[in-house]
Amino acid sequence: MSTVTDSPVADRSGLTPELQAARRRKVRRQRLAPVLYIGPAFLAIAVIIGYPVVNAIGTSFLDASLLRPGQDTFAGLGNYLALFGDPEFLTVLGRTLIWASSALVVQLGLGLLIANTLNKKLRARGAIRTTLIIPWIVPTVLVALIWRFMLDPVSGPINELLRSSGLLDNPPIWLADTRFVLPVLVLISAWKWTPFGAVILLAGMQQIPQEQHEAAMVDGANAWQRFRNVTVPAIRTSIALVTLTTISGAINNFNGIWMFTRGGPAGATEILTTLAYRTAFTQFDFGKASAISVVIFAMMMMIAVVYFYVVEGRKGGPR
Amino acid sequence: MTRRDSRLTRRQLLTLGGGAAAAGFTLSACGTGPAGGSDPTGSGGESGGGGTLELWANTATAGDADSPLQQATQAWGEANGVTVNVQGISTQDLVPKLTTTSAGGEGPDVAIVDVSSVPQLAAAQVLADLGGRADAVSGDFGEELLAGSSYDGTLYGLPYTTNNVALYYNNTMLGDAGIEVPTTWDELREAAIELTGGEQYGYMMGAQGQGAFLFWPWLWQNGGSIMNEDLTAATFADDIGQEAFAFYSGLVLEDKVMPPEFIASNASWDEYVAPFVQGRCAMMAIGPWGTAPIVDGNPDLDWAVAALPTGTEAASVLGGTGIGIGYNSANPDLAWELISWLTAADQMSYIQDSGNIPGRADVIDSDWATEDPNRQVFIEQMEVARARPALPVWGDIEWGVMASMWDAVIQGQQAPADALTAAAEEATATLSS
């Protein structure tokens, strides 16, 4: 009995020492190969990303201004203390979180709705799907031009429609009204980015075997119950992926705000990235701007960690 | 020493780009190219042989291949066997790009920049001290204009173009209402109120930095000042300043004479001129750059330019461009030759063809000055136009502190007097930081 089970092992270990050594060399070579393949790319990434990251962190501890070239001094935690002691910065930090969570609610909600609709047998589904993806491929500069025109207080179609339909006699100046500007930018950014999430969610939904839906139908589940109890649990990974990319995309979204309002009016749309840009290129305070960048970086790292645990970890192995 | 400096600053540069890249936030909006200055056309640092000069200016000044500036540089280049590469960079990106490339030890040989950014570019070692080079020619330019190209009493450029802000008015609207062109604060206010009604508005104002920039003439006209003599404290919120600001903000808050969308006019002058061009707004204060959009957008509009209405004295705000040598230029002598040639009397037609007023003093008495009455207004106002304080942090004061203050006022978040006082304190704090 034991000899039978042991026999393959015995066969393997029955190799001559020379062959064993050769095998070990081969294994070593095989283990080394991926390192050699990945090495140059890894090195390039380390230089292009790693070096600047280290330097950004370094500069964030300096009193460094481009208006005083070559006169940097060590500031310790000075830049960070100044930031976190500044109510304005804390407001901007809070606004960044509101901006990111609003983006998530709108984009994930709409994304699920769109994906679920397109997952049914529709006529011209392909055409609809293609049309839907268009906003995603429109460059942000164009998005800004399109929406600035759409929302123009005098000649823009949206206010024109609101006036002519009698809904509002004096429609707001959307991009200059502190009450509306942030929600409006959330919606515009959703217009551009929702299709991306919808496509990922749709891909997830198409992996669900039709039988599961049919079984639920036989059990008497209505459309909402099927969506809630069959679709959503099956695409948890896709939802997590869209959640994390949406949050990180929103925190990093600079163009989507700068090209509309430059952080105004009266600071109503200032988020961390626009503040970092302003600090660096209006005030030329690179120490403080680096500290803000490091705060952003820390937030992104947290998201990345969550991503690896939730999305990659759940799959229990390499993709 | 210089070597060490440039290494340090290069590191800073990489640093910020890195922080940004690390955070994944693209700086695509802030520059047209890599900040490291890997420009293959050869910037100053590489030219060495004396055969190439790199000139940077904003897009409007650089223009396309047959713009007046490019014709001029080409003519000079052919005569001297030098290739001049003119690179246009959008106005908003020009200062950041110049500053970051220079921090990396690179940058153009010659730069044409807004006068208000000269002190900042001087301090940041983007522009080189002209030293004694300009001694022979500085007499050709007015004192206030030279002050606009100086920092700390040293000349960092020559005046290239000059401008100031005057009153544009719609002839038809004023004529129909039987209103004379206003010449005093009270007349301006009365005319603006009179001309406002229904879909029509009396006077245009700007938001953010535009609103801040356009306040200075009124401050000066009331006898006020932006900073004290030694540039250590903001003085614009003293009693005289408060009085001027009450008038200026009163046009918005009490008289409500401007098109409601003015609060969205925050960066582009196109937005600012639109109501006037559309014939919905009767008056606006703007520099000569307001003319082209009117001529292009509404050629039938009947309009003219008058001197700004005056307070206790006449004043306007001095704008325009200065032309200087890049700090890292390998060929400063050649760069200076180009600069002195471009700003010489014989080359004025190139600047005039671009629709700008040359910065030379002799332009005031020229036939060209009197040939167009609107142009003449701006040229006559040169006498009372004042430069803003020559401070490296000026950009942050005008387009940061003052812009936020003005937005808070027009958005109804802060009372004008409180806002102005707070802004003065913040500006003073900026000076000492």
Short mmCIF file of N, CA and C in Angstrom, two decimals, chain A residues 55-109:
data_model
loop_
_atom_site.label_atom_id
_atom_site.label_comp_id
_atom_site.label_asym_id
_atom_site.label_seq_id
_atom_site.Cartn_x
_atom_site.Cartn_y
_atom_site.Cartn_z
N ASN A 55 11.03 61.81 -3.88
CA ASN A 55 11.39 63.22 -3.86
C ASN A 55 10.23 64.12 -3.43
N ALA A 56 9.02 63.74 -3.87
CA ALA A 56 7.85 64.53 -3.46
C ALA A 56 7.73 64.49 -1.95
N ILE A 57 7.89 63.30 -1.43
CA ILE A 57 7.81 63.16 0.02
C ILE A 57 8.92 63.98 0.67
N GLY A 58 10.12 63.91 0.09
CA GLY A 58 11.24 64.70 0.60
C GLY A 58 10.95 66.20 0.58
N THR A 59 10.46 66.69 -0.57
CA THR A 59 10.19 68.13 -0.69
C THR A 59 9.10 68.59 0.26
N SER A 60 8.18 67.66 0.59
CA SER A 60 7.09 68.07 1.47
C SER A 60 7.60 68.40 2.87
N PHE A 61 8.85 68.02 3.15
CA PHE A 61 9.45 68.37 4.45
C PHE A 61 10.36 69.59 4.34
N LEU A 62 10.33 70.25 3.15
CA LEU A 62 11.20 71.41 2.95
C LEU A 62 10.37 72.68 2.88
N ASP A 63 11.01 73.78 3.24
CA ASP A 63 10.45 75.08 2.94
C ASP A 63 11.02 75.45 1.58
N ALA A 64 10.28 75.12 0.51
CA ALA A 64 10.82 75.24 -0.83
C ALA A 64 9.91 76.10 -1.69
N SER A 65 10.43 77.21 -2.16
CA SER A 65 9.66 78.08 -3.04
C SER A 65 10.46 78.34 -4.30
N LEU A 66 9.79 78.27 -5.44
CA LEU A 66 10.48 78.57 -6.69
C LEU A 66 10.80 80.05 -6.79
N LEU A 67 10.21 80.86 -5.92
CA LEU A 67 10.53 82.29 -5.93
C LEU A 67 11.83 82.56 -5.20
N ARG A 68 12.35 81.53 -4.51
CA ARG A 68 13.67 81.65 -3.86
C ARG A 68 14.51 80.46 -4.28
N PRO A 69 14.91 80.44 -5.55
CA PRO A 69 15.61 79.24 -6.04
C PRO A 69 16.87 78.96 -5.24
N GLY A 70 17.08 77.71 -4.93
CA GLY A 70 18.31 77.30 -4.27
C GLY A 70 18.40 77.68 -2.81
N GLN A 71 17.29 78.12 -2.21
CA GLN A 71 17.35 78.50 -0.79
C GLN A 71 16.41 77.65 0.05
N ASP A 72 16.28 76.38 -0.31
CA ASP A 72 15.40 75.50 0.44
C ASP A 72 15.97 75.25 1.83
N THR A 73 15.07 75.18 2.80
CA THR A 73 15.51 74.81 4.14
C THR A 73 14.60 73.70 4.66
N PHE A 74 15.15 72.93 5.59
CA PHE A 74 14.37 71.83 6.16
C PHE A 74 13.27 72.40 7.05
N ALA A 75 12.07 71.91 6.86
CA ALA A 75 10.94 72.47 7.61
C ALA A 75 10.31 71.43 8.52
N GLY A 76 10.86 70.22 8.53
CA GLY A 76 10.26 69.17 9.35
C GLY A 76 8.82 68.93 8.93
N LEU A 77 7.95 68.88 9.90
CA LEU A 77 6.53 68.66 9.60
C LEU A 77 5.79 69.97 9.36
N GLY A 78 6.58 71.05 9.20
CA GLY A 78 5.99 72.38 9.09
C GLY A 78 4.87 72.50 8.07
N ASN A 79 5.12 71.96 6.86
CA ASN A 79 4.10 72.08 5.82
C ASN A 79 2.83 71.34 6.21
N TYR A 80 3.00 70.16 6.82
CA TYR A 80 1.83 69.36 7.21
C TYR A 80 1.08 70.03 8.35
N LEU A 81 1.84 70.56 9.33
CA LEU A 81 1.19 71.24 10.46
C LEU A 81 0.43 72.45 9.95
N ALA A 82 1.06 73.18 9.01
CA ALA A 82 0.39 74.36 8.46
C ALA A 82 -0.90 73.94 7.76
N LEU A 83 -0.83 72.86 6.99
CA LEU A 83 -2.01 72.40 6.25
C LEU A 83 -3.14 72.01 7.20
N PHE A 84 -2.81 71.12 8.14
CA PHE A 84 -3.88 70.60 8.99
C PHE A 84 -4.32 71.60 10.06
N GLY A 85 -3.55 72.70 10.20
CA GLY A 85 -4.00 73.76 11.09
C GLY A 85 -4.77 74.84 10.35
N ASP A 86 -4.91 74.65 9.03
CA ASP A 86 -5.56 75.66 8.21
C ASP A 86 -7.01 75.22 7.92
N PRO A 87 -8.00 75.95 8.48
CA PRO A 87 -9.39 75.55 8.28
C PRO A 87 -9.75 75.44 6.80
N GLU A 88 -9.10 76.28 5.98
CA GLU A 88 -9.41 76.25 4.55
C GLU A 88 -9.02 74.89 3.95
N PHE A 89 -7.85 74.39 4.36
CA PHE A 89 -7.42 73.10 3.84
C PHE A 89 -8.38 72.00 4.27
N LEU A 90 -8.80 72.06 5.53
CA LEU A 90 -9.71 71.03 6.04
C LEU A 90 -11.04 71.08 5.29
N THR A 91 -11.48 72.29 4.96
CA THR A 91 -12.70 72.43 4.15
C THR A 91 -12.51 71.77 2.80
N VAL A 92 -11.34 72.04 2.18
CA VAL A 92 -11.07 71.46 0.87
C VAL A 92 -11.00 69.93 0.95
N LEU A 93 -10.37 69.44 2.02
CA LEU A 93 -10.27 67.99 2.22
C LEU A 93 -11.67 67.38 2.33
N GLY A 94 -12.52 68.02 3.14
CA GLY A 94 -13.89 67.55 3.31
C GLY A 94 -14.66 67.60 1.99
N ARG A 95 -14.44 68.70 1.23
CA ARG A 95 -15.14 68.83 -0.03
C ARG A 95 -14.70 67.75 -1.01
N THR A 96 -13.41 67.40 -0.96
CA THR A 96 -12.91 66.35 -1.84
C THR A 96 -13.63 65.03 -1.55
N LEU A 97 -13.85 64.76 -0.26
CA LEU A 97 -14.54 63.52 0.11
C LEU A 97 -16.02 63.56 -0.32
N ILE A 98 -16.65 64.73 -0.17
CA ILE A 98 -18.04 64.87 -0.62
C ILE A 98 -18.11 64.68 -2.14
N TRP A 99 -17.18 65.30 -2.82
CA TRP A 99 -17.10 65.22 -4.29
C TRP A 99 -16.95 63.77 -4.73
N ALA A 100 -16.04 63.03 -4.05
CA ALA A 100 -15.79 61.65 -4.44
C ALA A 100 -16.99 60.76 -4.11
N SER A 101 -17.61 60.96 -2.93
CA SER A 101 -18.72 60.07 -2.58
C SER A 101 -19.96 60.39 -3.43
N SER A 102 -20.17 61.68 -3.77
CA SER A 102 -21.30 61.98 -4.66
C SER A 102 -21.07 61.34 -6.02
N ALA A 103 -19.84 61.43 -6.51
CA ALA A 103 -19.52 60.82 -7.80
C ALA A 103 -19.83 59.32 -7.74
N LEU A 104 -19.48 58.70 -6.62
CA LEU A 104 -19.70 57.25 -6.48
C LEU A 104 -21.20 56.92 -6.53
N VAL A 105 -21.98 57.63 -5.74
CA VAL A 105 -23.42 57.34 -5.69
C VAL A 105 -24.04 57.48 -7.08
N VAL A 106 -23.74 58.60 -7.74
CA VAL A 106 -24.35 58.85 -9.04
C VAL A 106 -23.85 57.86 -10.09
N GLN A 107 -22.51 57.68 -10.14
CA GLN A 107 -21.97 56.86 -11.22
C GLN A 107 -22.27 55.38 -11.03
N LEU A 108 -22.22 54.92 -9.78
CA LEU A 108 -22.51 53.50 -9.56
C LEU A 108 -24.00 53.22 -9.76
N GLY A 109 -24.84 54.13 -9.25
CA GLY A 109 -26.28 53.96 -9.40
C GLY A 109 -26.68 53.93 -10.87
#
